[in-house]
XYZ file of C-alpha atoms in Angstrom:
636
model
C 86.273 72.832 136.001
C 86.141 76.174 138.216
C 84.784 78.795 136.423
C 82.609 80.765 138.664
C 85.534 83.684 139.001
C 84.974 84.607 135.564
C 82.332 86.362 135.912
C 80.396 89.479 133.789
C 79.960 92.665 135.576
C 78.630 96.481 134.108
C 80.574 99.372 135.770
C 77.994 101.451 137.965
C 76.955 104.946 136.525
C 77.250 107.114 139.063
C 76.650 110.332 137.305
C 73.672 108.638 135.462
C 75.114 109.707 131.746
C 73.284 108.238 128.302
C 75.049 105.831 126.678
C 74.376 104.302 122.993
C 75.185 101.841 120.909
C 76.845 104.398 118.927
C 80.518 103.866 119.859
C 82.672 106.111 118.573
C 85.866 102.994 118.400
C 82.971 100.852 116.455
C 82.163 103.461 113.747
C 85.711 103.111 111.941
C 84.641 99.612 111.374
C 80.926 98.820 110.953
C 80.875 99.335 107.167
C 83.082 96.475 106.400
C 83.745 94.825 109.987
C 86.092 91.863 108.621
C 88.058 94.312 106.508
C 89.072 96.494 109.633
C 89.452 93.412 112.022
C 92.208 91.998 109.179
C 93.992 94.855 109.149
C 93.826 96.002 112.795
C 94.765 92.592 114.289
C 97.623 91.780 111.537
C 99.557 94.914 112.467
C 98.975 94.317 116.430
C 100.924 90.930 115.790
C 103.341 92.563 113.874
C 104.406 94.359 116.299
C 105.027 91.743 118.659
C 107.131 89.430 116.702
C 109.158 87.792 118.990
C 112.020 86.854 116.410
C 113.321 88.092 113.075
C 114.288 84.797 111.856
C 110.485 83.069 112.012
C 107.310 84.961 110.902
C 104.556 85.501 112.931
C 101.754 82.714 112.000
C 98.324 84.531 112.605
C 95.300 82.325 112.488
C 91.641 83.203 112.047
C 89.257 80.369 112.563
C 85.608 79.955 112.940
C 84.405 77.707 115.632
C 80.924 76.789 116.951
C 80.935 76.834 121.000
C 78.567 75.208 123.476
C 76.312 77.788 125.329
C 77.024 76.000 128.572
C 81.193 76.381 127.610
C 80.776 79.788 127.940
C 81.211 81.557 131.317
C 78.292 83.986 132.871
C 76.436 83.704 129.898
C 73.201 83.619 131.528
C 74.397 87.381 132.678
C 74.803 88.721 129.274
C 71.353 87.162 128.472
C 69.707 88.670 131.243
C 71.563 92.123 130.455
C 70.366 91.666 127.048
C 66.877 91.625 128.588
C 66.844 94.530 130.338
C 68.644 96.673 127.418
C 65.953 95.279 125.514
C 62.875 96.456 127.307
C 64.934 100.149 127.548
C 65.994 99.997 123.978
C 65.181 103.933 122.809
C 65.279 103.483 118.594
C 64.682 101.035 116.398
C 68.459 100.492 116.036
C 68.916 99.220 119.552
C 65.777 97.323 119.923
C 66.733 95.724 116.790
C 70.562 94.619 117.932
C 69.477 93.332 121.237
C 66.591 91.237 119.854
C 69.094 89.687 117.057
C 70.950 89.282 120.556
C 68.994 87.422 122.561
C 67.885 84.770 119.051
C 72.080 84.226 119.488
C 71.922 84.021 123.239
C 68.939 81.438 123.233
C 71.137 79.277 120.690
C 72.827 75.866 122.278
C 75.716 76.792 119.710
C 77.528 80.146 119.556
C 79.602 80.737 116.522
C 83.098 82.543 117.522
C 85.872 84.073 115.832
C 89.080 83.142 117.546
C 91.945 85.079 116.058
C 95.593 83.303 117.666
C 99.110 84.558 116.795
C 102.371 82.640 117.349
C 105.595 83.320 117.275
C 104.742 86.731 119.986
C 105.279 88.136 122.872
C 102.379 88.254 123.952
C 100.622 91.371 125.786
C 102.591 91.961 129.293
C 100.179 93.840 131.874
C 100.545 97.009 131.091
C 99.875 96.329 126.902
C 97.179 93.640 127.946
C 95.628 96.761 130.221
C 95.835 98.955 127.250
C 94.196 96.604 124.597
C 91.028 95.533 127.170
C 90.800 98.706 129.344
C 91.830 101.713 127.894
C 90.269 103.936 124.952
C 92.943 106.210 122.755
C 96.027 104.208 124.393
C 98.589 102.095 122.569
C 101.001 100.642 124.372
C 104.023 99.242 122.083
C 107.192 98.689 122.549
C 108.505 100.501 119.367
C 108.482 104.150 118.186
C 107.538 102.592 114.531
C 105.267 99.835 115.416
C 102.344 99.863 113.589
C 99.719 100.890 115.386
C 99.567 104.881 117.078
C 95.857 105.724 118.471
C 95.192 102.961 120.375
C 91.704 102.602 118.525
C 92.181 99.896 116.596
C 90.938 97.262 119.102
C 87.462 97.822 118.600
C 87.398 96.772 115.590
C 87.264 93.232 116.545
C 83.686 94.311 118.381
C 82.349 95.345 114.788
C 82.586 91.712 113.898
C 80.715 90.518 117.149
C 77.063 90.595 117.064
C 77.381 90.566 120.751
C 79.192 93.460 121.415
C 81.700 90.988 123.227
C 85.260 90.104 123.044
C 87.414 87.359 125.138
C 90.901 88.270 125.432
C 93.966 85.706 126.366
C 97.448 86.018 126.655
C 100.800 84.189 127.370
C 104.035 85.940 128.097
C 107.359 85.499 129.937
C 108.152 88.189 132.488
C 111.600 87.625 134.513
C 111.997 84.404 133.034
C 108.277 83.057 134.619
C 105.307 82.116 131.758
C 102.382 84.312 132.761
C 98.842 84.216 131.639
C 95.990 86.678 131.650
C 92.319 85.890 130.568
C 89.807 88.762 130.427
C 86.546 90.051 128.462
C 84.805 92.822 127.083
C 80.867 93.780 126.828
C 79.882 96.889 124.980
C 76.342 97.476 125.103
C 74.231 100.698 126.349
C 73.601 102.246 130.027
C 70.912 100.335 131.857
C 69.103 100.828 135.140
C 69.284 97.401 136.498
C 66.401 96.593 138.609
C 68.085 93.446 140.488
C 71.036 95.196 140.975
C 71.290 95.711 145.533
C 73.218 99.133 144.951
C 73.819 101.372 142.013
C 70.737 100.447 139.783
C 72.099 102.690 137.217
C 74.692 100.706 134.782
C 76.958 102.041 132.762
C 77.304 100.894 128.789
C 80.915 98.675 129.054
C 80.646 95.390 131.241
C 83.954 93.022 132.077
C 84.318 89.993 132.142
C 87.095 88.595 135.297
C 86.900 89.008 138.549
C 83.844 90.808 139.961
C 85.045 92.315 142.459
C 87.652 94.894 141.052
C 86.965 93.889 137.284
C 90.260 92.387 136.659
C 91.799 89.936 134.398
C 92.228 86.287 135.497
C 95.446 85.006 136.026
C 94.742 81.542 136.298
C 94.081 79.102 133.551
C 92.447 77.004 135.725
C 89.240 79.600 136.275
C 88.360 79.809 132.606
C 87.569 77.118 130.038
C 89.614 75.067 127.914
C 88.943 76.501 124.530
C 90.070 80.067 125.865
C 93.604 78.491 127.158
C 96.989 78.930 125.334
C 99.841 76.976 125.320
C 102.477 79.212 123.882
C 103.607 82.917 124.023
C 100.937 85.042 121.951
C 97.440 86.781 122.046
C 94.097 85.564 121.071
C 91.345 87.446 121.140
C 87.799 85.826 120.415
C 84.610 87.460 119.387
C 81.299 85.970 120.475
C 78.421 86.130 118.136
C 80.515 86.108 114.690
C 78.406 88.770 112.807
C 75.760 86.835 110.831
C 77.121 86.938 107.275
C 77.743 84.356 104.650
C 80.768 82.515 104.884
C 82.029 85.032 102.311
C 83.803 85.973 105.733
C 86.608 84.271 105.038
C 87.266 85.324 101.475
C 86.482 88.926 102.428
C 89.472 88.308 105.519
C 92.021 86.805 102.654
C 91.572 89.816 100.430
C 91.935 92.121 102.462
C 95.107 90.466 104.346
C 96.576 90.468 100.839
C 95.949 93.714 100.516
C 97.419 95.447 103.477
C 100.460 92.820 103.959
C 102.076 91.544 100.841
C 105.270 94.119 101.403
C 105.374 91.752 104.814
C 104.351 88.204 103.817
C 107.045 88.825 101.259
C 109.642 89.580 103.448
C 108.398 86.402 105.073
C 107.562 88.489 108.239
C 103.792 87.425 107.965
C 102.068 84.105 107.488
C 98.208 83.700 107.261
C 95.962 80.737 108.055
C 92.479 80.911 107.523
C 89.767 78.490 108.681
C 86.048 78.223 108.224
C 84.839 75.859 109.952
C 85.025 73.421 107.101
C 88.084 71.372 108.012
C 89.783 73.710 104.864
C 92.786 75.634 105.942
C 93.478 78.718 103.107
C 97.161 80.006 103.588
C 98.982 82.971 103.041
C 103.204 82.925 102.739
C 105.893 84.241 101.010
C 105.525 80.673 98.920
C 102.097 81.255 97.199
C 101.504 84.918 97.653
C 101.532 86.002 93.665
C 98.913 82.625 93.364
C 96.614 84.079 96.192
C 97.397 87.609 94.110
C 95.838 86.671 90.825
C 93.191 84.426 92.305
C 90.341 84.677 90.591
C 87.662 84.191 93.775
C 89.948 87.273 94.893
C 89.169 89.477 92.301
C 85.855 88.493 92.835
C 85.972 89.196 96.764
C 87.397 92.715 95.998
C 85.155 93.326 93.587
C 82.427 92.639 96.535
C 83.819 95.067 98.625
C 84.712 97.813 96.107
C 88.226 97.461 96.325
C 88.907 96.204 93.227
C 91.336 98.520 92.226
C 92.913 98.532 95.191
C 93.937 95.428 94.308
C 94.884 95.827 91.004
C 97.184 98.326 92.573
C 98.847 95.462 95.100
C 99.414 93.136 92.390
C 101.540 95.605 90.607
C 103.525 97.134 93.728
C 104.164 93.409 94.601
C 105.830 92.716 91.146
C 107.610 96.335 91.530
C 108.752 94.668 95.038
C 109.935 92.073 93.573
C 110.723 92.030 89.973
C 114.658 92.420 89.460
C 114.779 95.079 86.701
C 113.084 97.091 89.189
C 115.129 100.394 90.059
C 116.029 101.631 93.790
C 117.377 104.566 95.211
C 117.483 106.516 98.491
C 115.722 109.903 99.199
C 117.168 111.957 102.418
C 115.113 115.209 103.454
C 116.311 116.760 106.294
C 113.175 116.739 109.109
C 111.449 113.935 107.115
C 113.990 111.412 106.922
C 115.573 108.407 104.752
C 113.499 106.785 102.753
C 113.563 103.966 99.494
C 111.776 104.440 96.128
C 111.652 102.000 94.178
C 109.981 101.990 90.480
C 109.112 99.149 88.617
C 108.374 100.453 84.410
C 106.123 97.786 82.638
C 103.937 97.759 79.415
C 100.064 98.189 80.532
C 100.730 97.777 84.141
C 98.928 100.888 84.499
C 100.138 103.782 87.315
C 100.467 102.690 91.004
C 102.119 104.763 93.546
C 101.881 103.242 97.566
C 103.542 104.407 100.650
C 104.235 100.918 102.698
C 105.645 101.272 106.632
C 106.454 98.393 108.543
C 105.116 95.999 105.139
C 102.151 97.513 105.880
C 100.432 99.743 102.846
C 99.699 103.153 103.978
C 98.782 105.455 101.306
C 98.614 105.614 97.838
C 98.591 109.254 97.936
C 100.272 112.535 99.444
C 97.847 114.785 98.614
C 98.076 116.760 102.729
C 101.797 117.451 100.583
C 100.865 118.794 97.576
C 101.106 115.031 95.227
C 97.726 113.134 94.902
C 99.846 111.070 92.240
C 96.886 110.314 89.988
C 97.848 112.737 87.147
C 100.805 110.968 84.735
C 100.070 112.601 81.375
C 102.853 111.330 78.848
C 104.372 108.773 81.294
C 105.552 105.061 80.765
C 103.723 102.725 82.727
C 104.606 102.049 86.148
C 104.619 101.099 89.606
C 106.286 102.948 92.317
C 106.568 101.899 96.311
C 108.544 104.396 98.630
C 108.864 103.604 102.770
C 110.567 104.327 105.353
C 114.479 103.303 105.350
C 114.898 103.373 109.164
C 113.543 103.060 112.521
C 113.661 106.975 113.294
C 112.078 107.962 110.220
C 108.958 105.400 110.486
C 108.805 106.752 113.643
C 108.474 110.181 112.254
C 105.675 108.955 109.617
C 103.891 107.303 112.335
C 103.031 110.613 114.081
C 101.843 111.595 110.395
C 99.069 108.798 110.080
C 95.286 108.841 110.486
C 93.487 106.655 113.236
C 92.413 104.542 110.323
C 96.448 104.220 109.426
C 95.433 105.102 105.288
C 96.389 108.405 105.210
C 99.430 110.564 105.705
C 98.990 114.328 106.934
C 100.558 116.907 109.978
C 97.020 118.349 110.519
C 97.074 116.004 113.821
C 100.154 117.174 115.036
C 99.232 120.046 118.094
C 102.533 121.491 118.360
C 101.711 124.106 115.305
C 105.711 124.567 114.920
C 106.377 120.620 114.687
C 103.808 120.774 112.215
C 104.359 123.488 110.127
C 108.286 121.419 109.757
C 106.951 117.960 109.187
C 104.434 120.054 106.494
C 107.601 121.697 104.840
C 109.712 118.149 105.016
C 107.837 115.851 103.501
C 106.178 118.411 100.885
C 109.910 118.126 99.647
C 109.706 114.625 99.670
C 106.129 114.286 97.711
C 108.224 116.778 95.597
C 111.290 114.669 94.771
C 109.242 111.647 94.284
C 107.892 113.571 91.482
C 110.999 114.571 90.346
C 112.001 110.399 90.634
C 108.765 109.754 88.725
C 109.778 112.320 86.179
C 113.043 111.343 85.626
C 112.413 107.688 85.204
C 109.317 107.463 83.602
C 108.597 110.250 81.500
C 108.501 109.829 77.369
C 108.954 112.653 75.479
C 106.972 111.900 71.875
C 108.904 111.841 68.752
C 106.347 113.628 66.663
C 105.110 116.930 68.035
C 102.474 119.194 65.850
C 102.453 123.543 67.824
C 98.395 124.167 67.731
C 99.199 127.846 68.910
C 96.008 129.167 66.988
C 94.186 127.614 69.066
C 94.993 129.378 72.532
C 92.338 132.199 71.997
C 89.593 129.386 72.455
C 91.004 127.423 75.385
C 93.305 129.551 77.052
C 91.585 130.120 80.295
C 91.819 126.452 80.682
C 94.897 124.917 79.620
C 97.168 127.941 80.850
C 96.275 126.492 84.302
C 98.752 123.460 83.535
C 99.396 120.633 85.810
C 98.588 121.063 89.056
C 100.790 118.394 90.109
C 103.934 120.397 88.507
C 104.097 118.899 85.421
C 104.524 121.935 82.936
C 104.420 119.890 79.886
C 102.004 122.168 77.928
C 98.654 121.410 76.930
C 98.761 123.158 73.559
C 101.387 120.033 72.145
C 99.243 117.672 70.581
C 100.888 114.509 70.245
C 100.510 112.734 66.699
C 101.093 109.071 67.186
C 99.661 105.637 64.873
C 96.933 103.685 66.884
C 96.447 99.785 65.221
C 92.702 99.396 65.779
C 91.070 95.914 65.192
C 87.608 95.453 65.285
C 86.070 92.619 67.434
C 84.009 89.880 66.075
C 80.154 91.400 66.979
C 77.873 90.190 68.352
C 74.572 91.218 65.933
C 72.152 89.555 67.941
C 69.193 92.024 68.101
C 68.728 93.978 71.779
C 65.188 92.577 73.410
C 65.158 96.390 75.317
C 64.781 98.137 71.850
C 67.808 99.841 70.219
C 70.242 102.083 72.000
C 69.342 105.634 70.808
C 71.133 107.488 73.632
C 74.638 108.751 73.637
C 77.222 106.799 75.279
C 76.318 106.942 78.834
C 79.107 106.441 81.070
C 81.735 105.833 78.148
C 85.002 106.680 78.974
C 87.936 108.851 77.917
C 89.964 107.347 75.273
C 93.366 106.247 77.830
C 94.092 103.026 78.220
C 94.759 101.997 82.474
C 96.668 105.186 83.193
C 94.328 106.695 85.150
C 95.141 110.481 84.099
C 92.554 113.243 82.641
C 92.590 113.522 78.768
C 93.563 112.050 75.726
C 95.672 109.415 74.999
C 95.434 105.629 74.361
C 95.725 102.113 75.553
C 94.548 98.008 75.448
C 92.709 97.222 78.523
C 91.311 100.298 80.535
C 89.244 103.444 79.853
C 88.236 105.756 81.978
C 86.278 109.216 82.395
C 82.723 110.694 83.206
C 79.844 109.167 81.555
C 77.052 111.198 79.819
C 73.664 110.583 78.787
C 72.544 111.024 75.342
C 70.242 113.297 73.869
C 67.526 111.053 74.662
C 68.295 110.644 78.552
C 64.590 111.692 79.134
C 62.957 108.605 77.533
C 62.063 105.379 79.856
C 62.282 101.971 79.282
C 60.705 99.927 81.982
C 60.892 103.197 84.401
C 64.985 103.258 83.603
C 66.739 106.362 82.249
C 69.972 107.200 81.063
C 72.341 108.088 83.994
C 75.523 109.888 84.744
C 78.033 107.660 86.235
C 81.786 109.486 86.900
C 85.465 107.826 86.985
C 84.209 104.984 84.946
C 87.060 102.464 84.895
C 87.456 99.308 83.040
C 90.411 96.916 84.090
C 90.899 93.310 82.318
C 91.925 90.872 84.038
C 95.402 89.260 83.485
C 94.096 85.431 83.154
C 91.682 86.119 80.417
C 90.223 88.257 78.121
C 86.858 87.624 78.647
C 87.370 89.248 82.169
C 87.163 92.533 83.039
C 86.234 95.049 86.574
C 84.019 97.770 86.138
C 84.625 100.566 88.246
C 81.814 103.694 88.498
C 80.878 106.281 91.266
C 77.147 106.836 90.542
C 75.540 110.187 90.811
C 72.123 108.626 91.330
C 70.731 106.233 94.346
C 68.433 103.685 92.059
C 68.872 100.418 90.432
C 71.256 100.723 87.873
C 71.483 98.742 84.541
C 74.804 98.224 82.872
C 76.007 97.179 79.323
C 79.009 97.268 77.489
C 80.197 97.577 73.830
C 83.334 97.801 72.008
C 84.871 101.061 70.858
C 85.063 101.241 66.972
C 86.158 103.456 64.365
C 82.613 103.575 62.991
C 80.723 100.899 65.364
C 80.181 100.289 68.911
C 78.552 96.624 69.018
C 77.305 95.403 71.961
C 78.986 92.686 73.733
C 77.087 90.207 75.522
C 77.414 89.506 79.233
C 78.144 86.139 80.233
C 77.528 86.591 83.979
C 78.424 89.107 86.474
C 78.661 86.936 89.990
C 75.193 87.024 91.800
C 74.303 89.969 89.989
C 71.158 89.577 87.647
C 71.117 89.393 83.469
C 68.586 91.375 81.073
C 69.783 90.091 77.921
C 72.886 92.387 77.271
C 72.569 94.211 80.756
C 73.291 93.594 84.296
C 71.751 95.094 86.930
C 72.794 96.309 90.685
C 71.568 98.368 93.286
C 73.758 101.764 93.697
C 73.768 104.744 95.657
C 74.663 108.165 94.792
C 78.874 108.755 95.297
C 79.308 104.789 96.736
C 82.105 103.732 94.495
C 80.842 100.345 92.397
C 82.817 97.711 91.002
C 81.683 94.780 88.839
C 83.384 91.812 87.976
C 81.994 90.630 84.452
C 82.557 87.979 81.957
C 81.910 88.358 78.500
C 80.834 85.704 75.881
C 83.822 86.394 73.685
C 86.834 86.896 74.148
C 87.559 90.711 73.274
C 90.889 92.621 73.506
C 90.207 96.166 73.140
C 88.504 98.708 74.730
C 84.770 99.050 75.998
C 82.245 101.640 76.179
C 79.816 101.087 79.307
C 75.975 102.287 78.848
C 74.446 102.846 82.229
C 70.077 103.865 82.665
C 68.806 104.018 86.206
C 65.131 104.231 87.977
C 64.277 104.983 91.592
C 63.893 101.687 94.692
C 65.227 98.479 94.829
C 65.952 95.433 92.008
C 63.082 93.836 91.052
């Protein structure tokens, strides 16, 4: 087999400029590099569906590929050199060295991503994804993607900086194929090099004499080839991770797509290398929902609530006593709402385009939808009800497609109407909110004596626009029932602090104040008049937005969700909220994280949202007070 035309080459640096490692593309994506890949390469397939009546069948596999397989190699590894001996910081001498260990391997572990049932990238879209840098070429006005970005973030999962690209499409009737490749690295001077020593940072892999793709299969190898219409893209060096890569992939997918998989536009196959294929369809996407190993998985990657918040807008998708109407605002558009109202499903709002989630917010509009005070539970999905007006949202989104906002439009005067529009929209979705899910209480006690003390406070009202005054206290009968306690004495000495990090009193609603509910509490923790004292070098800790969410299969599970106001190693227990006791309630486990008798411990940093997946030794109903103490470095 011919494969000498496929060949690496770095574009020459003429004007000798400094480039890093630092790419701007790769820094959407390095914090959680399968998370953006997921997302990124599901909507790029979206978008090419080749027929409405089959789904597109996207596959991410794992596969181990012979050093000698791989075309020009011995380039890369002698680039790799080079960079090496230039490297500037400790970041880049540390990335090429992990490169060349993976370059002297006789095995090179590769994520090939495959679609089917595509079009496939013609030349000017397969120019776009491999060649240019803010470009998206796609067909439609309300495909998914906008910036063009988005295709570095398979890099982020390449601890080679390198990405293989193939494609198969039908142009006039005639099956075409392209094959092309991607280095990004740093600027080099190359001392072999017979003119233009100086290198720039991006290499190509094709032909080396104009840096083009290859257009015939028989230059490159067999595992590159495809035999139908689609895209694969394949990135060399899978980052070195556990093979948690897979789960973390699945989550995620779930996610972002379950307004798509649903509609049977999306399928998912995952494989890892371990002859086990893990699918995602229409037929067992409520199973893959309430998975456990997912909750687990989000709970990894802090978005456990997140989650939460799919499960429920996937039963408000699909559960029939769900309610829909139509919204019309002038420059905005036509658009759905749909609200689902369901004891303790908490309050979840998302803005889906395309069956992708969006946004669970409008806050550029004037609706961060977090506040509900006196609402029925719910969950509420709104999108777009035509082509035109996802169109019009599209110019509305972030690179990052999670966020909705005309700060990005440059005409000032099409902003200042898309502003106007859909701040009438995040209005009347309020109004929809109100309207269907708002309780007025039956029993209503006026504390007007009372608005000399807190009248600079609660005359401010909702900022959200709901008036419903703060001086109505609402008198309702709470059932309390006190869990079986665990007396068992604490080896750490007795809990004399205050409740650190206990939360507000509210059940999963998720808004400021009073109120009540079974499986969630929320609110900003505080340390007890004690906070000063030490136990082992720990002391009590704020924590804020403390959230606890119990799992639907059991309850002995529940999520812990904190935002830390320390960096440290924190230690975490919990205890049930009682009339006159708060008993401690033993931790069974709490995934890899380590036990101290009735605490588990973690390494946090200050404002990095945690969440912790726990199971308790008995099974325990109501709702928990968490105790969190802190000291400086690393768990021991």
């Amino acid at each position: 087999m011919e494969t000498g035309r496929f060949k690496l080459r770095f574009l020459p640096n003429e004007a000798d400029e400094g480039e890093g490692l630092n790419h701007p593309g790769l820094e959407h994506y390095l914090s959680h590099p399968y998370a953006g890949m997921a997302r990124e390469t599901g909507q790029n397939s979206l978008d090419a569906r080749n027929s409405d009546e089959d789904p597109v069948v996207m596959v991410f596999e794992k596969k181990m590929i012979k050093a000698g397989a791989i075309p020009d190699l011995d380039e890369l590894s002698r680039v790799t050199d080079i960079c090496l001996r230039q490297a500037k910081d400790k970041k880049e001498v540390s990335f090429f060295e992990d490169a060349k260990r993976i370059l002297g391997n006789e095995q090179i572990p590769v994520l090939v991503i495959s679609d089917h049932n595509t079009t496939g990238a013609d030349g000017e879209q397969f120019h776009a994804l491999t060649k240019s840098t803010g470009i998206s070429e796609k067909g439609e006005a309300d495909s998914g993607g906008s910036f063009g970005i988005g295709k570095f973030a398979a890099f982020a999962v390449s601890d080679l900086r390198t990405v293989f690209y193939a494609t198969c499409f039908e142009e006039n009737g005639t099956e075409k194929q392209l094959y092309h490749g991607k280095t990004l690295y740093r600027s080099f001077e190359d001392p072999d090099a017979t003119e233009h020593n100086s290198r720039r940072a991006t290499g190509y892999w094709g032909n080396s004499s104009d840096y083009s793709p290859i257009d015939s299969p028989g230059n490159v190898p067999a595992w590159m080839l495809r035999d139908n219409t689609g895209t694969t893209v394949f990135c060399l060096g899978m980052r070195e991770r556990s093979e948690q890569w897979a789960f973390e992939t699945f989550t995620v997918l779930l996610r972002n797509f379950f307004a798509a998989i649903h509609e049977k536009k999306l399928v998912f196959k995952i494989s890892n290398n371990d002859g086990n294929v893990h699918e995602i369809s229409s037929d067992n996407l409520k199973e893959n929902l309430d998975s456990k190993a997912v909750s687990d998985t989000a709970a990894d990657l802090q978005i456990g609530e997140q989650l939460e918040s799919a499960r429920a807008l996937y039963r408000c998708l699909t559960d029939p006593d769900a309610k829909q109407e139509q919204i019309e605002i002038g420059e905005a558009g036509k658009f759905t709402f749909r609200i689902l109202l369901r004891d303790n499903i908490g309050y979840h709002f998302g803005f889906i385009r395309n069956g992708i989630f969006i946004t669970d917010n409008l806050r550029a509009f004037g609706q961060s939808f977090s506040r509900f005070p006196m609402y029925s539970d719910f969950a509420c999905l709104v999108w777009p009800s035509d082509a035109a007006t996802g169109a019009i949202v599209k110019t509305l989104e972030n690179p990052r497609h999670d966020e909705l906002t005309a700060e990005r439009i440059t005409d000032p005067i099409e902003a200042q109407k898309r502003k106007v529009a859909f701040k009438k929209l995040a209005s009347r979705i309020r109004d929809l909110l109100k309207e269907n899910a708002r309780q007025d209480p039956e029993d209503r006690v006026d504390l007007d004596e009372l608005n000399e003390f807190f009248a600079s406070e609660l005359e401010q009202g909702d900022d959200e626009g709901d008036d419903e005054s703060l001086t109505k206290v609402v008198i309702t009968k709470v059932e309390t029932k006190k869990p079986t306690p665990d007396r068992k004495t604490d080896p750490e000495g007795p809990d004399t602090g205050g409740e650190s990090g206990a939360a507000d009193e509210r059940g999963i609603h998720g808004g400021p104040g009073p109120g009540h509910g079974d499986n969630d509490g929320d609110g900003t923790g505080r340390p007890g008049d004690d906070s000063g004292d030490t136990v082992m070098g720990f002391r009590k800790t704020y924590v804020t937005d403390t959230r606890v969410v119990q799992d639907k299969t059991s309850s002995k599970y529940r999520i812990i969700h904190f935002t830390p106001v320390d960096t440290g190693t924190v230690r975490l227990k919990v205890r049930s909220q009682g009339i006159t006791n708060n008993d401690v309630i033993r931790i069974r486990k709490a995934g890899s994280l380590r036990r101290f008798a009735n605490k588990i411990q973690t390494r946090v940093t200050t404002a990095d949202r945690q969440s912790v997946a726990v199971e308790l030794e008995i099974d325990f109903r109501g709702a928990l007070l968490c105790d969190f103490e802190i000291r400086p470095g690393d768990p021991a």
